[in-house]
Amino acid sequence: MAKYDIAISGGGPGGAYAAKTAAELGLRVVFFERARKSGEKNASGCGLGQRWWRDFPFIMDEIVELDSYREIHFCYFKITDSDDRLVTTISTAKTPKDDRRIQHKDHGYGMTGTSIYRSDLDPLLANLACNAGAELRTSTLITDVIKEKGRVCGLVTEKGEKIEADVVIGADGAHSLVAIASGIRKRWNKDQITLVPQLDFSCNEQRMDDVIGPAELVWFGPYCGAYQVNFRDGFHLGLGQWLDKWDTRPLDMVKRILKIPAFQAMCRSVDAELREYQVHLLPWMPHPGKSYGDGVLLVGDAGGFPCPLEGEGIWHACLTGRMAAETAAEAIAAGDVSEKALSAYERKWKQSAVGREYEFGQEYVNLWKNSAFDPEFMKKMVLFLGEVQSLNFPSPVFDWSDDHMKTFNDHLGHLLDLLPELSDFANHNIVPLGKGISTENRERIAGMISGSIKKKLPRIIPQRVIRSVVGRFLGLA
Amino acid sequence: MDQRDTKGGDFTGTSLLKLTFKVEGADPGEFITYDQSKCNSCGACSLVCSANLWAVKDKAKLSPRYQELCLECAACYAVCENDAIAFRYPNGGAGIIIKHG
Ligand SMILES: Cc1cc2nc3c(=O)[nH]c(=O)nc-3n(C[C@H](O)[C@H](O)[C@H](O)COP(=O)(O)OP(=O)(O)OC[C@H]3O[C@@H](n4cnc5c(N)ncnc54)[C@H](O)[C@@H]3O)c2cc1C
Ligand code: SF4
Ligand code: SF4
């Protein structure tokens, strides 16, 4: 029986990063992947956020050299109505502030994300681990854990081979055998996990550059939202829903987007060809589940770490992989891999940048659950977004259907009609997020509001009183 | 596959289920098993299966061709609250290949 310090189930981002870290710390580590090669079973967006440049700059230097790499600066929301007509396009912005936020080799990357196929990314990450000295065993399915007196102390392969280790790491994704077999949790509840069907298209690289450029798209309408992630010469179209929310067959949902004329036009403009159909589970919950047990740690999707606002999870998998390996190394060095000792892992990730992701987890999840999955609500939302954009510059200048002030008032009137219908949603789902506004910014807002109120009130009311009333309204002490 | 289906921007007629790939000649093993005596015919497995492999008339029944058609998402296992479905992935190195995931 082979004996390792750490045995890892899963050769995706979480497993590879845990293996790399463990090997760099001088531990004997093996990681197992059921596919013939890392990435061959995995499907995702696959967008890497701007903070990859901050947290993994040297890996990014290699990622930009990969075949499917596309640099991303923008996201365009294509809003369509119940008749599939294009209502408006709303875009993210890019300002000088963004360039200063994240810098690498004197270059600003604050709004520079990345799209890369998993068939490119996963082998790169697995290679980093192997180069650091980790052992990778591919084409090997893990079917059980070894347990002694309740402690997990190894993995069992499909052939019955037993791999002993001081610490086991479950990096085996959304459907994690390690999580369930070790008794940390049962299957996810249906409201904790989403099913994401996805289509892959090939396209003409030059046309993608010229027509869409460095951008992702979101198709947003009464059918809910679908993302389009653009690679060098291909793109993904996908959409997800919690398992307790599906009321249509996933296949029919995807086909719904294919009908939209603006989507078809986009496909024509980049010479798209449909290439592959994929489907994958993605945990999506307010807070990760329990992430440790006796002799065992869970990282990435196995632990439920994806972002509760937009489901990004590769960054979380890599960082939790790193922290799990560090915790395991400390526990092994101290000769104590008990559940209590390994609980240090949870404290570690909670205090890290990963932990901050879940501070508003419940609010983020509610935002989607109470909107995107309700077609009637989405119809109103589409009308609302259309009116907002009609009032926004440059729409009032370009509407020549009547005199400018009349058309402006028409749109404003319609917007005011819609507001009461959406105010319940805003009160329950947007207002609670207000507590995320920093104290510093709230104080500045309070200062501005009380200043302008003071000008309109008789002088006898002292500024102090106005400031305190406004401050209390804005949640300041 | 008909070329017309995948060009010109309109893909509504394309048979999506044909757009998947498998490792040739590798035995995936019996990776989905189910126990009809635990099934209450709720239909959830059939609704969420992206490959339309479950039929629920009296009790849930899995297509006999599942080894060749399953997309390995595990949603049927995840959605069955009666523990009627057991899922493990196919044998290492067998099953689906996702080329552009
Ligand atoms: C459709 C979709 C779109 C997404 N889009 C994005 C995005 O744009 N950006 C982003 O950051 N995240 C995205 N995510 C989330 C992201 O894919 C995951 O959070 C991330 O892959 C988690 O990494 P992981 O290593 O924990 O798990 P995985 O990537 O799932 O890796 C697990 C690995 O373990 C292997 N394995 C599983 N079970 C066993 C076993 N029993 N024995 C041996 N090997 C096993 C698998 O083959 C796999 O290689 C998306 C997810 C989906 C489903
Ligand atoms: S989900 Fe389970 S209980 Fe429901 S029909 Fe399928 S097998 Fe039966
Ligand atoms: S694993 Fe997914 S594709 Fe396969 S039978 Fe179950 S639900 Fe269908």
XYZ file of C-alpha atoms and ligand atoms in Angstrom:
647
model
C 0.000 0.000 0.000
C 1.464 3.331 -1.083
C 1.676 5.991 1.632
C 1.505 9.704 0.958
C 1.352 12.835 3.086
C -1.596 14.105 1.052
C -3.885 12.299 -1.414
C -6.221 14.415 -3.528
C -9.277 13.314 -5.468
C -9.735 15.543 -8.537
C -7.352 17.018 -11.081
C -9.270 20.243 -11.839
C -8.181 23.716 -10.668
C -8.728 23.000 -6.946
C -6.896 19.661 -6.987
C -4.039 20.958 -9.120
C -3.498 24.026 -6.941
C -3.619 21.991 -3.740
C -1.120 19.514 -5.229
C 1.190 22.300 -6.417
C 1.180 23.975 -3.000
C 1.748 20.701 -1.130
C 4.655 19.746 -3.406
C 6.222 23.194 -2.977
C 5.993 22.703 0.789
C 8.015 19.510 0.368
C 5.190 17.031 0.969
C 4.642 13.719 -0.816
C 1.432 14.313 -2.725
C -0.622 12.459 -5.338
C -3.721 13.687 -7.176
C -6.204 11.578 -9.125
C -8.181 12.516 -12.225
C -10.859 10.312 -13.767
C -10.342 11.774 -17.259
C -7.498 10.722 -19.540
C -6.160 14.227 -19.114
C -7.120 17.123 -16.832
C -9.883 19.280 -18.291
C -11.326 16.604 -20.551
C -14.447 16.200 -18.377
C -14.918 19.811 -17.375
C -17.186 22.513 -18.732
C -17.505 26.045 -17.513
C -17.861 29.663 -18.692
C -14.875 29.965 -18.569
C -14.019 33.501 -17.589
C -11.184 34.349 -15.228
C -11.754 37.589 -13.332
C -9.407 40.569 -13.255
C -8.070 39.569 -9.838
C -6.226 36.653 -11.437
C -3.721 39.297 -12.481
C -3.319 40.265 -8.834
C -3.333 36.803 -7.249
C -1.765 34.596 -9.927
C 0.244 37.009 -12.130
C 2.835 34.434 -13.160
C 0.194 31.917 -14.172
C -1.536 34.662 -16.174
C 1.729 35.227 -18.054
C 1.382 31.616 -19.241
C -2.394 31.719 -19.751
C -2.135 34.581 -22.267
C -0.001 32.258 -24.437
C -2.652 29.512 -24.584
C -4.478 28.819 -27.825
C -8.025 29.821 -26.823
C -7.080 32.968 -24.854
C -9.159 36.105 -25.372
C -8.631 39.276 -23.373
C -11.866 40.724 -21.962
C -12.571 44.342 -20.918
C -16.340 44.641 -21.223
C -19.625 42.851 -20.746
C -22.601 43.816 -22.920
C -26.101 42.965 -21.736
C -28.406 42.348 -24.699
C -31.905 42.971 -23.359
C -34.736 41.389 -25.363
C -38.504 41.429 -24.747
C -41.190 38.709 -24.859
C -41.368 39.074 -28.638
C -37.588 38.546 -28.838
C -37.020 42.118 -30.027
C -33.823 43.832 -28.925
C -34.771 46.508 -26.362
C -31.362 47.911 -25.508
C -27.739 47.040 -24.870
C -26.321 47.937 -21.489
C -22.586 47.839 -21.020
C -20.098 47.775 -18.187
C -17.642 50.697 -18.092
C -13.875 51.147 -17.885
C -12.285 54.141 -16.190
C -8.729 55.258 -15.308
C -9.453 54.123 -11.746
C -9.670 50.561 -13.062
C -6.209 50.724 -14.552
C -4.740 51.696 -11.203
C -6.491 49.002 -9.174
C -4.500 46.002 -10.381
C -1.061 46.393 -11.899
C 1.397 43.851 -13.214
C 4.715 44.762 -14.849
C 3.652 48.452 -14.970
C 0.494 47.645 -16.867
C -3.073 48.237 -15.564
C -5.326 45.157 -15.449
C -8.238 46.373 -13.307
C -10.787 45.623 -16.030
C -8.845 42.958 -17.882
C -10.374 39.530 -17.540
C -9.687 36.416 -19.531
C -11.580 33.715 -21.372
C -9.919 30.373 -21.772
C -11.189 26.858 -22.513
C -10.872 24.342 -19.704
C -9.141 22.017 -22.160
C -6.342 24.635 -22.163
C -6.466 25.843 -18.551
C -6.727 22.581 -16.607
C -3.682 20.886 -18.202
C -1.629 24.045 -17.539
C -2.560 24.026 -13.844
C -1.972 20.262 -13.563
C 1.464 20.693 -15.170
C 2.398 23.364 -12.645
C 1.670 20.826 -9.902
C 3.649 18.067 -11.628
C 6.607 20.393 -12.232
C 6.576 21.213 -8.524
C 6.924 17.493 -7.770
C 3.339 16.262 -7.335
C 2.332 12.899 -8.788
C -0.705 12.909 -11.124
C -2.616 9.715 -11.901
C -5.068 10.147 -14.752
C -7.781 7.738 -16.021
C -8.348 6.773 -12.391
C -11.730 7.030 -10.714
C -11.854 7.369 -6.935
C -14.770 5.313 -5.637
C -14.363 5.441 -1.850
C -12.337 6.770 1.073
C -10.480 4.608 3.596
C -11.734 5.245 7.110
C -10.254 4.066 10.397
C -12.080 4.806 13.642
C -13.990 7.552 11.887
C -10.857 9.200 10.496
C -10.386 9.457 6.735
C -6.900 8.153 5.970
C -6.842 7.433 2.265
C -8.589 6.918 -1.066
C -9.769 3.815 -2.893
C -9.608 3.587 -6.689
C -12.141 1.854 -8.948
C -9.746 -1.129 -9.153
C -9.789 -1.480 -5.375
C -6.288 -0.062 -4.931
C -5.857 1.629 -1.568
C -3.874 4.861 -1.294
C -2.994 5.763 2.282
C -2.388 9.366 3.263
C -2.226 11.514 6.400
C -4.686 13.997 4.920
C -7.201 13.550 2.090
C -8.364 16.537 0.043
C -11.669 16.374 -1.834
C -11.226 18.445 -4.990
C -13.640 16.315 -6.941
C -16.089 19.025 -7.934
C -19.820 19.591 -7.509
C -20.663 15.880 -7.258
C -17.976 15.147 -4.681
C -17.580 11.541 -3.647
C -15.091 12.525 -0.927
C -17.567 14.922 0.707
C -20.290 12.284 0.866
C -18.200 9.150 1.586
C -16.310 10.886 4.398
C -19.614 11.935 5.979
C -19.015 15.706 5.884
C -22.312 16.229 4.129
C -24.956 14.450 2.086
C -25.867 15.488 -1.455
C -26.493 19.229 -1.864
C -30.054 20.412 -1.296
C -31.794 21.225 -4.538
C -31.697 24.932 -3.720
C -27.913 24.824 -3.279
C -26.973 23.568 -6.708
C -27.614 24.702 -10.256
C -27.649 22.743 -13.490
C -25.946 24.546 -16.359
C -26.452 23.346 -19.940
C -24.124 25.004 -22.405
C -23.446 25.115 -26.149
C -20.038 25.619 -27.676
C -19.669 27.332 -31.065
C -16.637 27.810 -33.254
C -16.313 31.173 -34.999
C -14.051 33.314 -37.145
C -11.403 34.919 -34.945
C -10.988 38.048 -37.048
C -14.710 38.671 -37.125
C -15.018 38.122 -33.405
C -12.248 40.713 -32.957
C -13.922 43.183 -35.295
C -17.579 42.725 -34.355
C -17.531 41.914 -30.644
C -13.969 42.595 -29.544
C -12.735 42.107 -25.979
C -16.159 41.439 -24.467
C -18.526 38.860 -23.007
C -22.270 39.041 -23.660
C -25.340 38.355 -21.566
C -28.690 37.608 -23.245
C -31.273 38.908 -20.812
C -35.018 38.567 -21.271
C -38.227 37.099 -19.882
C -36.763 33.611 -20.371
C -34.126 34.587 -17.723
C -30.484 35.229 -18.536
C -27.928 33.384 -20.641
C -24.218 34.161 -20.700
C -22.015 34.184 -23.762
C -18.312 33.756 -23.054
C -16.103 34.562 -26.025
C -12.819 32.776 -26.680
C -10.204 33.412 -29.358
C -12.142 31.606 -32.086
C -15.217 30.227 -30.371
C -17.828 30.981 -27.727
C -20.081 29.390 -25.133
C -23.777 30.048 -24.658
C -25.112 28.749 -21.355
C -27.676 29.266 -18.654
C -28.257 27.866 -15.213
C -31.061 27.300 -12.744
C -31.282 25.758 -9.304
C -32.453 22.155 -9.337
C -35.665 23.102 -7.516
C -36.443 25.844 -10.061
C -36.416 23.979 -13.374
C -39.898 23.761 -14.864
C -38.810 23.323 -18.484
C -36.425 20.763 -19.903
C -32.874 22.184 -19.941
C -32.561 21.408 -23.633
C -35.669 23.480 -24.432
C -34.380 26.398 -22.359
C -31.171 26.532 -24.382
C -33.102 26.291 -27.628
C -35.155 29.296 -26.498
C -32.104 31.546 -26.910
C -31.284 30.152 -30.346
C -34.579 31.655 -31.609
C -33.695 35.263 -30.770
C -33.083 37.169 -34.052
C -30.326 39.317 -32.515
C -28.579 36.153 -31.348
C -28.854 34.660 -34.824
C -27.502 37.863 -36.351
C -24.554 37.769 -33.960
C -23.897 34.158 -34.992
C -23.937 35.113 -38.676
C -21.672 38.098 -38.094
C -18.914 35.936 -36.599
C -19.445 32.912 -38.893
C -20.497 30.744 -35.956
C -20.878 26.983 -36.204
C -22.421 24.880 -33.492
C -19.847 22.436 -32.185
C -20.646 20.849 -28.813
C -23.374 20.377 -26.199
C -22.295 20.135 -22.563
C -23.929 20.144 -19.165
C -22.492 20.463 -15.671
C -23.592 21.047 -12.090
C -22.502 24.218 -10.282
C -22.991 24.739 -6.523
C -24.565 28.164 -5.929
C -25.356 29.018 -2.327
C -25.107 31.901 0.150
C -22.208 30.375 2.089
C -19.995 27.340 1.470
C -20.896 24.134 3.287
C -18.786 22.489 5.977
C -15.304 22.210 4.527
C -13.406 19.900 6.901
C -13.687 16.599 8.736
C -11.474 14.095 10.537
C -8.435 13.723 8.245
C -10.153 15.425 5.310
C -10.627 18.858 3.678
C -12.882 20.020 0.822
C -11.860 22.640 -1.744
C -13.515 24.371 -4.699
C -16.906 23.097 -5.862
C -16.729 20.090 -3.517
C -16.979 22.588 -0.643
C -19.538 24.863 -2.344
C -17.182 27.812 -2.808
C -18.339 29.501 -6.062
C -19.270 33.181 -5.819
C -22.897 33.617 -4.691
C -23.409 36.565 -7.076
C -22.207 35.228 -10.431
C -21.044 31.647 -9.953
C -17.355 32.252 -10.668
C -15.494 29.389 -9.007
C -12.070 28.700 -10.507
C -10.341 31.442 -8.509
C -12.052 30.136 -5.345
C -10.990 26.568 -6.158
C -7.335 27.573 -6.594
C -7.207 29.681 -3.430
C -9.018 27.143 -1.248
C -6.758 24.447 -2.748
C -3.755 26.459 -1.622
C -5.131 27.099 1.877
C -6.164 23.457 2.320
C -2.670 22.244 1.409
C -1.098 24.785 3.787
C -3.396 23.737 6.620
C -2.704 20.057 5.940
C 1.061 20.710 5.951
C 0.850 22.481 9.319
C -1.327 19.705 10.776
C 1.007 16.971 9.528
C 4.047 18.811 10.929
C 2.293 19.108 14.299
C 1.336 15.413 14.226
C -2.381 16.168 14.585
C -4.756 15.767 11.634
C -7.909 15.498 13.737
C -11.076 17.321 12.771
C -10.316 19.934 15.418
C -6.834 20.601 14.070
C -8.071 20.773 10.477
C -10.821 23.245 11.404
C -8.001 25.813 11.140
C -8.702 25.610 7.381
C -12.148 27.140 7.798
C -10.778 29.988 9.893
C -8.101 30.543 7.274
C -10.426 30.852 4.278
C -12.961 32.903 6.243
C -10.301 35.484 7.009
C -9.006 35.531 3.432
C -10.290 37.269 0.302
C -12.368 34.120 -0.350
C -14.281 34.571 2.925
C -15.322 38.118 2.028
C -17.191 36.740 -0.991
C -19.986 35.415 1.263
C -20.539 38.465 3.487
C -23.602 39.327 1.363
C -24.114 35.764 0.135
C -27.777 35.508 1.082
C -28.600 38.885 -0.491
C -26.774 37.959 -3.710
C -28.557 34.629 -4.021
C -31.942 36.228 -3.255
C -31.355 38.804 -5.960
C -31.349 36.049 -8.603
C -33.870 33.691 -7.042
C -36.481 36.437 -6.781
C -35.934 37.833 -10.244
C -34.344 35.807 -13.014
C -36.489 32.728 -12.473
C -39.834 34.505 -12.563
C -40.862 35.186 -16.197
C -43.627 37.650 -15.202
C -41.202 39.674 -13.125
C -38.608 39.551 -15.888
C -41.121 40.994 -18.365
C -41.522 44.034 -16.108
C -37.791 44.228 -15.552
C -37.188 44.364 -19.305
C -39.699 47.232 -19.643
C -38.053 49.024 -16.727
C -34.534 48.682 -18.151
C -35.811 49.901 -21.511
C -37.301 53.024 -19.921
C -34.211 53.690 -17.833
C -32.126 53.610 -20.989
C -34.675 55.806 -22.787
C -34.157 58.479 -20.141
C -30.409 58.022 -20.085
C -28.065 59.980 -22.337
C -28.009 59.873 -25.371
C -31.553 58.495 -25.810
C -33.423 61.802 -25.170
C -31.266 63.519 -27.799
C -31.942 60.826 -30.387
C -35.686 60.429 -29.939
C -37.132 62.728 -32.626
C -40.646 61.286 -32.593
C -41.962 64.477 -30.986
C -40.477 67.474 -29.241
C -37.758 66.343 -26.855
C -39.438 67.347 -23.618
C -42.664 65.527 -24.559
C -40.914 62.240 -25.365
C -38.841 62.595 -22.212
C -42.014 63.007 -20.146
C -43.681 60.043 -21.894
C -40.811 57.799 -20.880
C -40.618 59.271 -17.387
C -44.370 58.709 -16.918
C -44.085 55.077 -17.992
C -41.113 54.568 -15.694
C -43.103 56.003 -12.778
C -45.969 53.591 -13.647
C -43.567 50.670 -13.420
C -41.867 51.686 -10.187
C -44.574 50.559 -7.716
C -44.591 47.121 -9.359
C -40.860 46.778 -8.806
C -40.561 48.545 -5.463
C -41.322 45.400 -3.464
C -38.469 43.658 -5.200
C -36.149 46.616 -4.636
C -37.085 46.868 -0.943
C -36.460 43.185 -0.329
C -33.495 42.563 -2.565
C -31.634 45.774 -3.369
C -32.039 47.885 -0.214
C -30.431 45.222 2.057
C -27.295 45.503 -0.086
C -27.066 49.169 0.965
C -25.292 48.101 4.127
C -22.393 47.115 1.895
C -21.694 50.781 1.122
C -18.601 51.744 3.112
C -18.930 54.048 6.130
C -16.590 56.505 4.459
C -18.823 56.782 1.381
C -21.970 56.982 3.515
C -20.467 59.837 5.493
C -19.667 61.685 2.298
C -23.221 61.184 1.020
C -24.642 62.316 4.398
C -22.440 65.420 4.243
C -23.712 66.325 0.771
C -27.385 65.731 1.598
C -27.321 67.633 4.897
C -25.444 70.494 3.214
C -28.121 70.880 0.575
C -30.959 70.556 3.130
C -29.365 73.257 5.313
C -29.503 75.737 2.445
C -33.282 75.309 2.211
C -34.126 75.391 5.946
C -34.350 78.368 8.331
C -31.006 79.109 9.973
C -32.181 78.275 13.493
C -31.958 74.490 12.871
C -28.333 73.632 13.580
C -26.309 71.691 10.945
C -25.523 69.116 13.679
C -29.203 68.118 13.979
C -29.714 67.794 10.214
C -26.522 65.771 9.905
C -27.613 63.402 12.656
C -31.062 62.790 11.109
C -29.587 62.182 7.651
C -26.820 60.050 9.162
C -29.316 57.844 10.993
C -31.282 57.431 7.726
C -28.088 56.234 6.037
C -27.288 53.810 8.849
C -24.468 55.870 10.388
C -23.947 55.955 14.154
C -25.007 16.094 -39.614
C -26.580 18.381 -42.169
C -24.294 21.383 -42.771
C -27.308 23.663 -43.149
C -28.091 23.021 -39.504
C -24.930 24.547 -38.108
C -24.448 27.583 -40.374
C -26.232 30.815 -41.196
C -27.001 31.790 -37.618
C -30.225 29.782 -37.208
C -29.470 26.664 -35.202
C -32.986 25.975 -33.975
C -33.250 22.846 -36.143
C -29.961 21.314 -34.998
C -30.077 18.086 -33.040
C -28.050 19.162 -30.010
C -27.841 15.704 -28.482
C -25.703 14.560 -31.400
C -23.062 17.146 -30.525
C -21.306 15.081 -27.862
C -18.192 12.910 -27.954
C -17.160 9.701 -26.191
C -13.910 7.827 -25.645
C -14.033 5.057 -28.257
C -13.736 1.458 -27.117
C -13.484 2.130 -23.361
C -15.980 0.425 -21.054
C -17.696 2.974 -18.793
C -19.154 0.264 -16.518
C -22.632 0.385 -14.940
C -22.353 3.860 -13.474
C -26.033 4.624 -12.892
C -28.207 2.186 -10.974
C -31.669 2.749 -9.582
C -34.169 1.140 -7.290
C -37.741 1.415 -8.533
C -39.127 0.369 -5.154
C -37.878 3.701 -3.736
C -39.321 5.753 -6.605
C -42.482 7.764 -5.976
C -42.802 8.757 -9.652
C -42.270 12.467 -8.949
C -40.719 12.960 -12.405
C -37.857 15.214 -11.270
C -35.117 13.058 -12.825
C -36.856 13.112 -16.163
C -37.383 16.887 -16.058
C -33.738 17.806 -15.352
C -31.992 15.250 -17.560
C -30.371 17.272 -20.329
C -30.103 14.166 -22.468
C -33.757 13.113 -21.974
C -32.727 9.662 -20.727
C -35.324 9.147 -17.996
C -38.954 8.229 -18.628
C -41.380 8.222 -15.706
C -44.705 6.565 -16.451
C -45.461 4.224 -13.611
C -41.934 4.304 -12.162
C -38.702 5.934 -13.331
C -36.939 4.055 -16.085
C -33.489 4.841 -17.498
C -32.745 4.444 -21.194
C -30.866 1.174 -21.828
C -28.522 3.255 -24.021
C -27.498 5.555 -21.169
C -23.836 4.452 -21.228
C -23.522 5.826 -24.712
C -25.769 8.929 -24.304
C -25.331 10.177 -20.714
C -23.641 13.581 -20.305
C -22.286 12.694 -16.826
C -23.815 15.676 -15.050
C -25.154 13.696 -12.023
C -28.299 15.862 -11.947
C -30.588 12.805 -11.783
C -28.786 11.656 -8.637
C -28.787 15.164 -7.159
C -32.484 15.747 -7.749
C -33.912 12.449 -6.432
C -34.889 13.002 -2.844
C -35.890 9.375 -2.370
C -32.367 7.986 -2.864
C -33.721 5.882 -5.709
C -30.802 6.760 -8.014
C -27.149 5.876 -7.398
C -24.568 7.585 -9.586
C -20.807 7.194 -9.791
C -18.837 8.469 -12.741
C -17.889 6.027 -15.533
C -14.642 4.070 -15.143
C -11.505 6.207 -15.340
C -10.589 7.142 -18.899
C -14.033 6.154 -20.272
C -17.213 8.058 -21.048
C -17.707 11.574 -22.308
C -14.979 13.810 -23.726
C -15.619 17.530 -23.447
C -13.453 19.044 -26.153
C -14.241 22.718 -25.654
C -15.431 22.986 -22.060
C -21.365 25.948 -17.091
C -20.500 26.549 -16.030
C -19.952 27.815 -16.229
C -19.048 28.340 -15.301
N -18.430 29.527 -15.572
C -17.397 29.929 -14.794
C -16.609 31.060 -15.150
O -16.847 31.707 -16.166
N -15.580 31.428 -14.348
C -15.283 30.721 -13.214
O -14.327 31.076 -12.510
N -16.024 29.653 -12.843
C -17.054 29.231 -13.610
N -17.780 28.133 -13.248
C -17.458 27.450 -11.995
C -16.193 26.611 -12.137
O -16.285 25.775 -13.251
C -15.978 25.759 -10.907
O -16.202 26.508 -9.749
C -14.569 25.192 -10.889
O -14.344 24.369 -11.987
C -14.305 24.423 -9.604
O -13.061 23.783 -9.658
P -12.839 22.422 -8.866
O -11.421 22.055 -9.079
O -13.340 22.576 -7.490
O -13.822 21.375 -9.546
P -13.864 20.835 -11.059
O -13.395 21.850 -12.001
O -15.208 20.250 -11.241
O -12.787 19.658 -11.053
C -13.034 18.438 -10.434
C -12.162 17.402 -11.121
O -12.233 16.166 -10.421
C -12.465 15.118 -11.324
N -13.202 14.096 -10.570
C -14.462 14.238 -10.070
N -14.802 13.114 -9.379
C -13.739 12.295 -9.430
C -13.488 10.994 -8.901
N -14.407 10.351 -8.173
N -12.268 10.418 -9.143
C -11.334 11.074 -9.874
N -11.525 12.295 -10.423
C -12.718 12.896 -10.186
C -13.224 15.725 -12.475
O -13.061 14.991 -13.679
C -12.612 17.114 -12.546
O -11.490 17.166 -13.392
C -18.740 27.608 -14.131
C -19.336 26.354 -13.902
C -20.206 25.824 -14.845
C -20.794 24.471 -14.599
S -36.524 11.627 -9.113
Fe -36.432 9.721 -7.960
S -38.475 9.493 -7.101
Fe -38.644 11.049 -8.705
S -39.244 9.882 -10.547
Fe -37.004 10.015 -10.561
S -36.319 8.141 -9.535
Fe -38.487 8.386 -9.049
S -26.141 12.028 -15.300
Fe -27.194 13.765 -16.293
S -27.289 13.203 -18.449
Fe -26.791 11.323 -17.324
S -28.777 10.357 -16.947
Fe -28.332 11.606 -15.149
S -29.307 13.595 -15.563
Fe -29.194 12.486 -17.511
